[in-house]
Coordinates of C-alpha atoms in Angstrom, one line a residue:
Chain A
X1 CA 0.0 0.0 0.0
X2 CA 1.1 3.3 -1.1
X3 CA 2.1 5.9 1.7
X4 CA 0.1 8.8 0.5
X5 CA -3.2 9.5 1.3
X6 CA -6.4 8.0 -0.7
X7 CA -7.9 10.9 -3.2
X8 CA -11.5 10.2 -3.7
X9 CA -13.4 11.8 -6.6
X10 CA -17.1 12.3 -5.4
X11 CA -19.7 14.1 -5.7
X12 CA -22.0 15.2 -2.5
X13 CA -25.3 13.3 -3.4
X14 CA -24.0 10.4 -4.8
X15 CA -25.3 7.4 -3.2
X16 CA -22.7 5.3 -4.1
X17 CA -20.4 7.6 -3.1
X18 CA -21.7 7.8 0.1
X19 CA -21.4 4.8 0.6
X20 CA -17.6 4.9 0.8
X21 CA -17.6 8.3 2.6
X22 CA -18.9 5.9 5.8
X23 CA -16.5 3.4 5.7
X24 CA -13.8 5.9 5.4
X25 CA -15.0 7.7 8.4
X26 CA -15.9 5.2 10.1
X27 CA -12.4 3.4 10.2
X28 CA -10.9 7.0 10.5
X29 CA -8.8 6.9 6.9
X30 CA -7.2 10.2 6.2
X31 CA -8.4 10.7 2.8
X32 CA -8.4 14.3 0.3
X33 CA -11.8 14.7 -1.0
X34 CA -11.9 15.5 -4.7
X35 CA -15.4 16.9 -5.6
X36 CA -16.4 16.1 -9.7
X37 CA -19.5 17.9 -10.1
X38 CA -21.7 15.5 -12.0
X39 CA -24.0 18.3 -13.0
X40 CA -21.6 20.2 -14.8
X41 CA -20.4 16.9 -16.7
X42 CA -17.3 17.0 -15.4
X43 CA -17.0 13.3 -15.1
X44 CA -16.8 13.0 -18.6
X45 CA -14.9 16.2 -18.3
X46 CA -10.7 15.9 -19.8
X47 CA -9.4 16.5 -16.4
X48 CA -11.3 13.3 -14.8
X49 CA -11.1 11.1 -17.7
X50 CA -7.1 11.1 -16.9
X51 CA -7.9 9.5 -13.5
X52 CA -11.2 7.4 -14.4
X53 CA -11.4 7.1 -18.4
X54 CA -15.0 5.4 -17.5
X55 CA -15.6 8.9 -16.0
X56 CA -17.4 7.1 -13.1
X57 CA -17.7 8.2 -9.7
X58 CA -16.6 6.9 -6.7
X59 CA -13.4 6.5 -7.9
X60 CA -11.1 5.8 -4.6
X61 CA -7.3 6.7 -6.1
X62 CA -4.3 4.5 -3.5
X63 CA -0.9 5.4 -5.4
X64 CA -1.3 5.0 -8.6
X65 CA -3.9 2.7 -9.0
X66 CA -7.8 3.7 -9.4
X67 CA -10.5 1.6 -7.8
X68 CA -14.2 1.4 -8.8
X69 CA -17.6 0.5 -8.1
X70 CA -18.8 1.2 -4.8
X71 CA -19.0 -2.1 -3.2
X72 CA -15.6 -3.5 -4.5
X73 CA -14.0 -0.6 -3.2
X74 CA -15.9 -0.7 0.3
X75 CA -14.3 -4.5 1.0
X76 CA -11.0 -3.6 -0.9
X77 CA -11.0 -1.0 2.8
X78 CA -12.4 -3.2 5.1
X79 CA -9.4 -6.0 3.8
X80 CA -6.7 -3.3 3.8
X81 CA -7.8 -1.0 7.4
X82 CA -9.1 -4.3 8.9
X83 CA -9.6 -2.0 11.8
X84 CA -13.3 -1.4 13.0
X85 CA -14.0 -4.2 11.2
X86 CA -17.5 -3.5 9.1
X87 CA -17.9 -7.2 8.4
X88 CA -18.7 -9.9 11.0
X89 CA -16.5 -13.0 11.4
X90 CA -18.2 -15.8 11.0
X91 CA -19.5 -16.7 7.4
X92 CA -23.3 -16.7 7.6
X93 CA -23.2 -13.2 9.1
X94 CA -21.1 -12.1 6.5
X95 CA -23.6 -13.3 3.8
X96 CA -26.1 -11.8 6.0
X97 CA -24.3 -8.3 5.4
X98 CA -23.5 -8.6 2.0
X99 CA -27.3 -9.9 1.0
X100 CA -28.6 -6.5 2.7
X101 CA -26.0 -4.9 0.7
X102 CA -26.8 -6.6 -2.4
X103 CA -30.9 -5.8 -2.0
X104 CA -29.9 -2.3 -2.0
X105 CA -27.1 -2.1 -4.6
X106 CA -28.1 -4.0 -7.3
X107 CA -31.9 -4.5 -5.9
X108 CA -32.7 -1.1 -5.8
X109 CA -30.5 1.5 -6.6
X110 CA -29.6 0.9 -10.3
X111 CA -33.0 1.4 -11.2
X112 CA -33.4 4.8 -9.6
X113 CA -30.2 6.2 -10.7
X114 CA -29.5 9.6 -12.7
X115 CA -29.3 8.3 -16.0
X116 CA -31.8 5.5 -15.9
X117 CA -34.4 8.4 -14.7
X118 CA -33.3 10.2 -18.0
X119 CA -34.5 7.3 -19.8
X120 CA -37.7 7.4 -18.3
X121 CA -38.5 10.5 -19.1
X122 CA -39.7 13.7 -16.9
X123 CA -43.1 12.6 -16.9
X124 CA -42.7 8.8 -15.7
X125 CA -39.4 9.2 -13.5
X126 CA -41.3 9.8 -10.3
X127 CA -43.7 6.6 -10.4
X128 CA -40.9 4.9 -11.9
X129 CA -38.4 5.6 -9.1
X130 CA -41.3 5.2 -6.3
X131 CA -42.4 2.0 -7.4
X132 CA -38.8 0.4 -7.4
X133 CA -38.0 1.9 -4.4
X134 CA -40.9 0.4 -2.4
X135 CA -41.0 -3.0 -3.9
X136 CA -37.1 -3.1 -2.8
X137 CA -38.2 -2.0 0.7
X138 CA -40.5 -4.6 1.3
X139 CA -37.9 -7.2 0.8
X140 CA -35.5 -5.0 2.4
X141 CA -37.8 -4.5 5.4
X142 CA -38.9 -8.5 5.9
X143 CA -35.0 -9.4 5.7
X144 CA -34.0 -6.2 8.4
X145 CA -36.5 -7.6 10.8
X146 CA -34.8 -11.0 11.5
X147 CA -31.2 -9.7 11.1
X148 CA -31.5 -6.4 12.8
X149 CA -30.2 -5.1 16.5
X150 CA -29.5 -1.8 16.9
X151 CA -28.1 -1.8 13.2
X152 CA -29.2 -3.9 9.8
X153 CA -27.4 -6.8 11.4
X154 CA -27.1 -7.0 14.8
X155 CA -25.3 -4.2 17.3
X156 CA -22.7 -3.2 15.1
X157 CA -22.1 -1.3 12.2
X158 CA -21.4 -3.1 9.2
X159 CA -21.4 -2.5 5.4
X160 CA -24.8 -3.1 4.6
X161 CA -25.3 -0.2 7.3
X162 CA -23.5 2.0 4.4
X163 CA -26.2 0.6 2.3
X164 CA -29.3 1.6 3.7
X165 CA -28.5 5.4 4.8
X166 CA -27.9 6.7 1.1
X167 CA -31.2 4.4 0.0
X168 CA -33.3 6.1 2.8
X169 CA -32.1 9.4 1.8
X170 CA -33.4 9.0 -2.0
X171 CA -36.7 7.2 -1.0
X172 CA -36.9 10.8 0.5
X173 CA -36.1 12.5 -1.6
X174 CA -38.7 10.3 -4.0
X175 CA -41.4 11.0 -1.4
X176 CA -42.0 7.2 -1.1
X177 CA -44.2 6.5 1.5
X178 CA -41.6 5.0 5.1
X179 CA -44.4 3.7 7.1
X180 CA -44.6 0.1 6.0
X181 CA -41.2 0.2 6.9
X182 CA -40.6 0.7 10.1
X183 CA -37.5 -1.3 11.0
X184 CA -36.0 0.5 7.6
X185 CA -36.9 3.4 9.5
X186 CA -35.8 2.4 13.0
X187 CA -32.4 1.7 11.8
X188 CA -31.8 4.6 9.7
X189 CA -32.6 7.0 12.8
X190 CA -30.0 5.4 14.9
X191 CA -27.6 5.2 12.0
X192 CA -27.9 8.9 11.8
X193 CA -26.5 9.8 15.0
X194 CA -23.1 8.3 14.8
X195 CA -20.4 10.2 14.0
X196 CA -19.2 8.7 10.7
X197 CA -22.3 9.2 9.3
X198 CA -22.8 12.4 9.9
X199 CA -19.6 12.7 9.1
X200 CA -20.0 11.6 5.6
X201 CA -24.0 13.2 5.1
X202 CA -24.2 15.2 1.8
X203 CA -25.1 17.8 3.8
X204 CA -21.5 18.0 5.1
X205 CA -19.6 17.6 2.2
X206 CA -17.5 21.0 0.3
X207 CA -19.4 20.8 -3.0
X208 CA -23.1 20.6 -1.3
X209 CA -24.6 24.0 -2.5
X210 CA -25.1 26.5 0.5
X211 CA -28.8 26.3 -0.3
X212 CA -29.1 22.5 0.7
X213 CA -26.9 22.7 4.2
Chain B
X1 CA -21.1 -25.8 8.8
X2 CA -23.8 -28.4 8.2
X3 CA -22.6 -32.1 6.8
X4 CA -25.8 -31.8 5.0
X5 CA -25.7 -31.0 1.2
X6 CA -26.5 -27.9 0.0
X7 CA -29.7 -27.0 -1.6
X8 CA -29.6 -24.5 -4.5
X9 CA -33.0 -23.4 -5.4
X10 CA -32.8 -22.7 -9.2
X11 CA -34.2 -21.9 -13.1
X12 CA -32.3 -22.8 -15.5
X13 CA -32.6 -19.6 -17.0
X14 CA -31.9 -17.2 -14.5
X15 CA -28.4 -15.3 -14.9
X16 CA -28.0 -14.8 -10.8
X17 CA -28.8 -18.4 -10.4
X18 CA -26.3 -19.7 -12.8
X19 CA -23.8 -17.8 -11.7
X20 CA -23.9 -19.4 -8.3
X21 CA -24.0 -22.7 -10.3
X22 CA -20.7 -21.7 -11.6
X23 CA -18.9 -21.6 -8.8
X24 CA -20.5 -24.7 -6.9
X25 CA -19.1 -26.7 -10.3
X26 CA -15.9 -25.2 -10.2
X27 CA -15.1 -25.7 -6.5
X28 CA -16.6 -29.2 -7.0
X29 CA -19.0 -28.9 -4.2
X30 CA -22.0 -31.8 -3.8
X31 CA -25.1 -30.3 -3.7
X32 CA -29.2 -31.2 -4.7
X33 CA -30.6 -28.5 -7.9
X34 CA -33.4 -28.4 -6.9
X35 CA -35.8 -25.8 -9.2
X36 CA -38.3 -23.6 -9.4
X37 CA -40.4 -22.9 -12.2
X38 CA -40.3 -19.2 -12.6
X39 CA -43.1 -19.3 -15.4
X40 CA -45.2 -21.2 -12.9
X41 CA -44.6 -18.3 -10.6
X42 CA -43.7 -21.1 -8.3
X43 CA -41.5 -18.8 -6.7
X44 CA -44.2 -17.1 -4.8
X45 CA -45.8 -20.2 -4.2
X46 CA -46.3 -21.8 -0.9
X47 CA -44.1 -24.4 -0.6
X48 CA -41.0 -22.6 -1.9
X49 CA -42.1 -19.6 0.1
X50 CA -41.5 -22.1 2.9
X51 CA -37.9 -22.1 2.4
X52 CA -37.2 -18.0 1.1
X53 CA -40.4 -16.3 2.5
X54 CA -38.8 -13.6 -0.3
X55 CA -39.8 -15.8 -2.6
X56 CA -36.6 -14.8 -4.6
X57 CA -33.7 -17.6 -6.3
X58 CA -31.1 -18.4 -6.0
X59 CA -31.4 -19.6 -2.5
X60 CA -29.0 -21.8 -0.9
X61 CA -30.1 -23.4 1.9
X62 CA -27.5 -25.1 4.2
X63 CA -28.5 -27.0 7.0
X64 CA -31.5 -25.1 8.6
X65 CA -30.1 -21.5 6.7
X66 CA -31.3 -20.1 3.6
X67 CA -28.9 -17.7 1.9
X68 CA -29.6 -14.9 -0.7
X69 CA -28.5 -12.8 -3.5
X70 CA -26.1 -14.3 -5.7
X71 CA -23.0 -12.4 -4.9
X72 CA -23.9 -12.5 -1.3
X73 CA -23.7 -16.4 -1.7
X74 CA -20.7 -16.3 -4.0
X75 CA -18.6 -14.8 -1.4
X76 CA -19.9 -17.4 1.3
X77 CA -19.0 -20.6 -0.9
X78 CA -15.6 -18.8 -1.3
X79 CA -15.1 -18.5 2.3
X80 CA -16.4 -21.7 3.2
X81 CA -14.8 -23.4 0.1
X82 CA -11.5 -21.9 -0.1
X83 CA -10.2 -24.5 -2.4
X84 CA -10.0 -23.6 -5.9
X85 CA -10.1 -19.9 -5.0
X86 CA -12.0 -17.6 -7.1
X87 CA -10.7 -14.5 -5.6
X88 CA -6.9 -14.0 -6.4
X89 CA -4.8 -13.2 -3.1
X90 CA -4.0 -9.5 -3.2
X91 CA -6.4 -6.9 -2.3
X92 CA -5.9 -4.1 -5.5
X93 CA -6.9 -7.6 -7.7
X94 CA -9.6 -8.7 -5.7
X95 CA -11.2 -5.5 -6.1
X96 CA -10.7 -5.8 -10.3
X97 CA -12.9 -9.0 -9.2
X98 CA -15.3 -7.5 -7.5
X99 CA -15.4 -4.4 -9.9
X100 CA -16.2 -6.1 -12.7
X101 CA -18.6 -8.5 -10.9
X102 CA -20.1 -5.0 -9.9
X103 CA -20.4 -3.6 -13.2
X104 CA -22.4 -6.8 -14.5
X105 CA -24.2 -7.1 -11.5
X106 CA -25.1 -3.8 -10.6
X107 CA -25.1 -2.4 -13.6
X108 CA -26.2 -4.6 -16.4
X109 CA -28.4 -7.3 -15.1
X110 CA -31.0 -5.3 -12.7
X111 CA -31.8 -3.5 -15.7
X112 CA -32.4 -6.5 -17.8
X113 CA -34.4 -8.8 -15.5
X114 CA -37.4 -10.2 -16.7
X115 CA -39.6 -7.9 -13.6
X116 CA -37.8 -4.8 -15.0
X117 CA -38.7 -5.4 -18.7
X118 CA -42.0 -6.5 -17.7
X119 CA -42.8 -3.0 -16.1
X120 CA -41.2 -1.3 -19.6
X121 CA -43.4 -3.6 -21.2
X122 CA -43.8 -5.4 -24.4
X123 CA -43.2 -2.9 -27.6
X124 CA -39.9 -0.9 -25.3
X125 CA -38.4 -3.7 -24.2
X126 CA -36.1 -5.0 -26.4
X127 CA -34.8 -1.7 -27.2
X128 CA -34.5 -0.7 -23.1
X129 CA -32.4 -4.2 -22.4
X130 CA -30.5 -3.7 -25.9
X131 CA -29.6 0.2 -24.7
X132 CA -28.6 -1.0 -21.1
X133 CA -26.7 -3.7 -22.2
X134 CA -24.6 -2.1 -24.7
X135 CA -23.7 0.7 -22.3
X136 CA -22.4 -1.3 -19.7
X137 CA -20.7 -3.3 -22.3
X138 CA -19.0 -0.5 -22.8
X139 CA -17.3 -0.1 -19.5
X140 CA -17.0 -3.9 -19.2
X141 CA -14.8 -4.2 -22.1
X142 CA -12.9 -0.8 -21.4
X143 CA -12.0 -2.8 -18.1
X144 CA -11.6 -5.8 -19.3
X145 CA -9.2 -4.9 -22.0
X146 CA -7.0 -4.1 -19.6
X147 CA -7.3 -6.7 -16.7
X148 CA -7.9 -9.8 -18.5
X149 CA -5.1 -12.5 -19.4
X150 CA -6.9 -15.8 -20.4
X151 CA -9.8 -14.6 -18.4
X152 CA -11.6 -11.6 -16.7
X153 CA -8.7 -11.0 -14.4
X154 CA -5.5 -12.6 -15.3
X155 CA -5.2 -16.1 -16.3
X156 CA -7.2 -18.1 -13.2
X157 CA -10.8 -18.0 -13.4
X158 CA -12.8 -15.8 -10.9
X159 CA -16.1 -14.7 -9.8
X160 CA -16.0 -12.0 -12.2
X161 CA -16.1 -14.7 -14.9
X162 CA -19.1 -16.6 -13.1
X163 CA -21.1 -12.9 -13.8
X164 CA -19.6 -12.6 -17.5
X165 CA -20.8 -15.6 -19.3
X166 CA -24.5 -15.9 -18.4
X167 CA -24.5 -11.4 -18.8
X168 CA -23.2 -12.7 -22.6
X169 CA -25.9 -15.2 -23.1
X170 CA -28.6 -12.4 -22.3
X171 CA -26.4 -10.4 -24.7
X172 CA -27.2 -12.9 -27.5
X173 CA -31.1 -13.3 -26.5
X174 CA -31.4 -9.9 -26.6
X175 CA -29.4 -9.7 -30.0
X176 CA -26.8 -7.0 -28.9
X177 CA -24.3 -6.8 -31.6
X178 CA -21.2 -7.8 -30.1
X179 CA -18.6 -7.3 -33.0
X180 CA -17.6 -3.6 -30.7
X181 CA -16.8 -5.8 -27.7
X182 CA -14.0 -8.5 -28.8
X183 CA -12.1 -9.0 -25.3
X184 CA -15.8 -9.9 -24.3
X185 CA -16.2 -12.2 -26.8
X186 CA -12.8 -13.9 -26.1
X187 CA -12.8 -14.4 -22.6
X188 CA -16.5 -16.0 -22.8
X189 CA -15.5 -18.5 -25.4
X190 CA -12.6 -19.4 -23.6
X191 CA -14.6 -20.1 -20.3
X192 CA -17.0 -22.0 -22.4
X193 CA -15.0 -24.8 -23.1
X194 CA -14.4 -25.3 -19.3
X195 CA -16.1 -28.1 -17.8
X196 CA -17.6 -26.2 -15.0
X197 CA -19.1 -23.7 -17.3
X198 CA -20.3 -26.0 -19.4
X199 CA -21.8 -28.2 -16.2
X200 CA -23.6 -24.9 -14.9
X201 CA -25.1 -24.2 -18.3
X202 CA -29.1 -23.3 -18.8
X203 CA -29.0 -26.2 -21.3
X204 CA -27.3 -29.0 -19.1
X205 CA -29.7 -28.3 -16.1
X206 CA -32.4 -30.5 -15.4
X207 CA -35.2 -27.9 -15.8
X208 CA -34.5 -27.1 -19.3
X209 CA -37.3 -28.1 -22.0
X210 CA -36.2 -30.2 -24.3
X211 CA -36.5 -27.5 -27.1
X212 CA -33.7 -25.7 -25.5
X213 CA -31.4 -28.0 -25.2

C-alpha cells in the first residue's frame, strides 16, 4: 500500500459515493476529497477522464492505482484498514451483510439512478423511481427484521449499514411512503446519530450547494 | 457448517442463479438442484415460500439456513470453500474482481431482469435491455481490456467470470451486436469450453425443456 493519502473523486449526493464516505469515516482513513460535479459533466470532463477514463464516480485513487464501483471498493478498505472491522467474522453473518447490501445495490439502486431516470423520461421518473423503491423495501424490510439489533445486522455497524442510509435518503427524496417500513426506519434513525455518518451526510460535504446545508 | 448438502433453489434460465452454479461446479462442491419454475410463478408459491419467505432464487439453503442474493452467496461458498479460490490473493486484484462483478451485476443485469422489462413492457423492451446492455458493455470491455489475461482477471478463473458468461448469453437473446466488444467475446469463449461452465449451463440443467437443449 502506497504511503500517501487515498484521493476520492465524489460528488455530494451520490449514493454510491456515500457509501464509501462511511467506511472511510468510520475506520478514521485520512483521505483528500476531490469533488467532480456530475451536474456540470465534469465526469466525462478531460481533467477526470485522466484518472477514471470510465468517467465514473466513486473513484477511490491509493498510489497510482484507481478503484471502482462502490462495493468492491468498500471491501478492498475493510481487507486493507481491517480495523473497526464493518464485516462480521463468521460466514453466515457475512452473507447476511452482503445480502442487505446486495438488495440495495443491485436491488434497488440501479433502477433509480441519474441516468436510468433520464430514460424514463420527466413525466414517468417519479412513479418509476417510487415504485422500485418500495417494492425493494419490502424485501429490504422483511430481511432487516430478522437480522436487525440496533443496526441492519445486529449491534454493530457493518457495510450493509453503508447501504441503507444513502437508499433512505433517496426514498426521501422520491417522497416514497416509510411507514410500511418501520425497522427501515428504525435503523436509519440510529444510523444517523453516529459520528461517521454524519460525518459523511451530503449535507457535510464542500461541494453541497449553501442552499441544501 | 452443516454435513448436509447444499440446496440451491434454481431456473435454469436465470443469470444470478447460474452464476452461483458456476462456482459450486468449479469448486466441486456436492449439492441437490433443486428448481423452481419461474413461469409457474412457483417462486411465490407456498411451498417454496417455505424455504425463502422472499420468494426470490437463488437460494442456498445449508442445514437449517437459507442464503440470498447471488454475490452474497458467491462470497460465502468462497469462504467456506476456499479450495480452488476464485478471488486471487491481493487486495488491489480482488477489487478488479469484485469491480467487474459489480459492473455486471449492478449495472447490467438489474436492468435487464425479466420484472424490469415486464414493467417497460412489451413494444420498449427490447430496445431498453439492448440500450442497457450495450452501455455497460461498454465499460466492461474498457476494463476488461485491460485486466484480462486468459480470463476476466488474469489467467485463473474468478467470480468475475461466473457474472460474464451468463450477462453474454442475455447479450445474445437480446441480439446485442457484439462485434464492438472483442475482449468480451474472447474471454466468454474461452470459459466456455471449461467443464464447470459448461456443467452450470441453462441447457445441461435438469429444468430445461427439451427445445432448448
Amino acid at each position: 500500500m502506497s504511503s500517501s493519502k487515498p484521493i476520492l473523486y465524489s460528488y455530494f449526493r451520490s449514493s454510491c459515493t456515500w457509501r464509501v464516505r462511511i467506511v472511510l469515516a468510520h475506520k478514521g482513513i485520512d483521505y483528500e476529497n476531490n469533488p467532480v460535479n456530475l451536474l456540470k459533466q465534469e465526469q466525462v470532463g478531460d481533467e477526470f477522464k485522466k484518472v477514471n477514463p470510465m468517467g465514473q464516480i466513486p473513484s477511490l485513487v491509493i498510489g497510482n492505482q484507481t478503484l471502482s464501483q462502490s462495493m468492491s471498493i468498500m471491501e478492498y478498505l475493510e481487507e486493507v484498514y481491517p480495523d473497526k472491522p464493518m464485516l462480521p467474522k463468521d460466514p453466515l453473518s457475512r452473507a447476511k451483510v452482503r445480502e442487505i447490501c446486495e438488495i440495495i445495490a443491485s436491488g434497488i439502486q440501479p433502477l433509480q439512478n441519474l441516468s436510468v431516470l433520464k430514460k424514463i423520461g420527466d413525466e414517468k421518473k417519479m412513479e418509476w423511481a417510487q415504485f422500485h423503491i418500495n417494492k425493494g423495501f419490502i424485501a429490504l424490510e422483511e430481511t432487516l427484521s430478522k437480522s436487525a439489533g440496533k443496526y441492519c445486522v445486529g449491534d454493530e455497524v457493518s457495510l450493509a449499514d453503508c447501504c441503507l442510509v444513502p437508499q433512505v435518503y433517496n426514498a426521501n427524496r422520491f417522497q416514497v411512503d416509510l411507514v410500511p417500513f418501520p425497522t427501515i426506519v428504525r435503523i436509519n434513525e440510529s444510523l444517523s446519530s453516529l459520528e461517521a455518518f454524519k460525518a459523511a451526510h451530503p449535507s457535510n460535504q464542500p461541494d453541497c450547494p449553501e442552499d441544501l446545508k
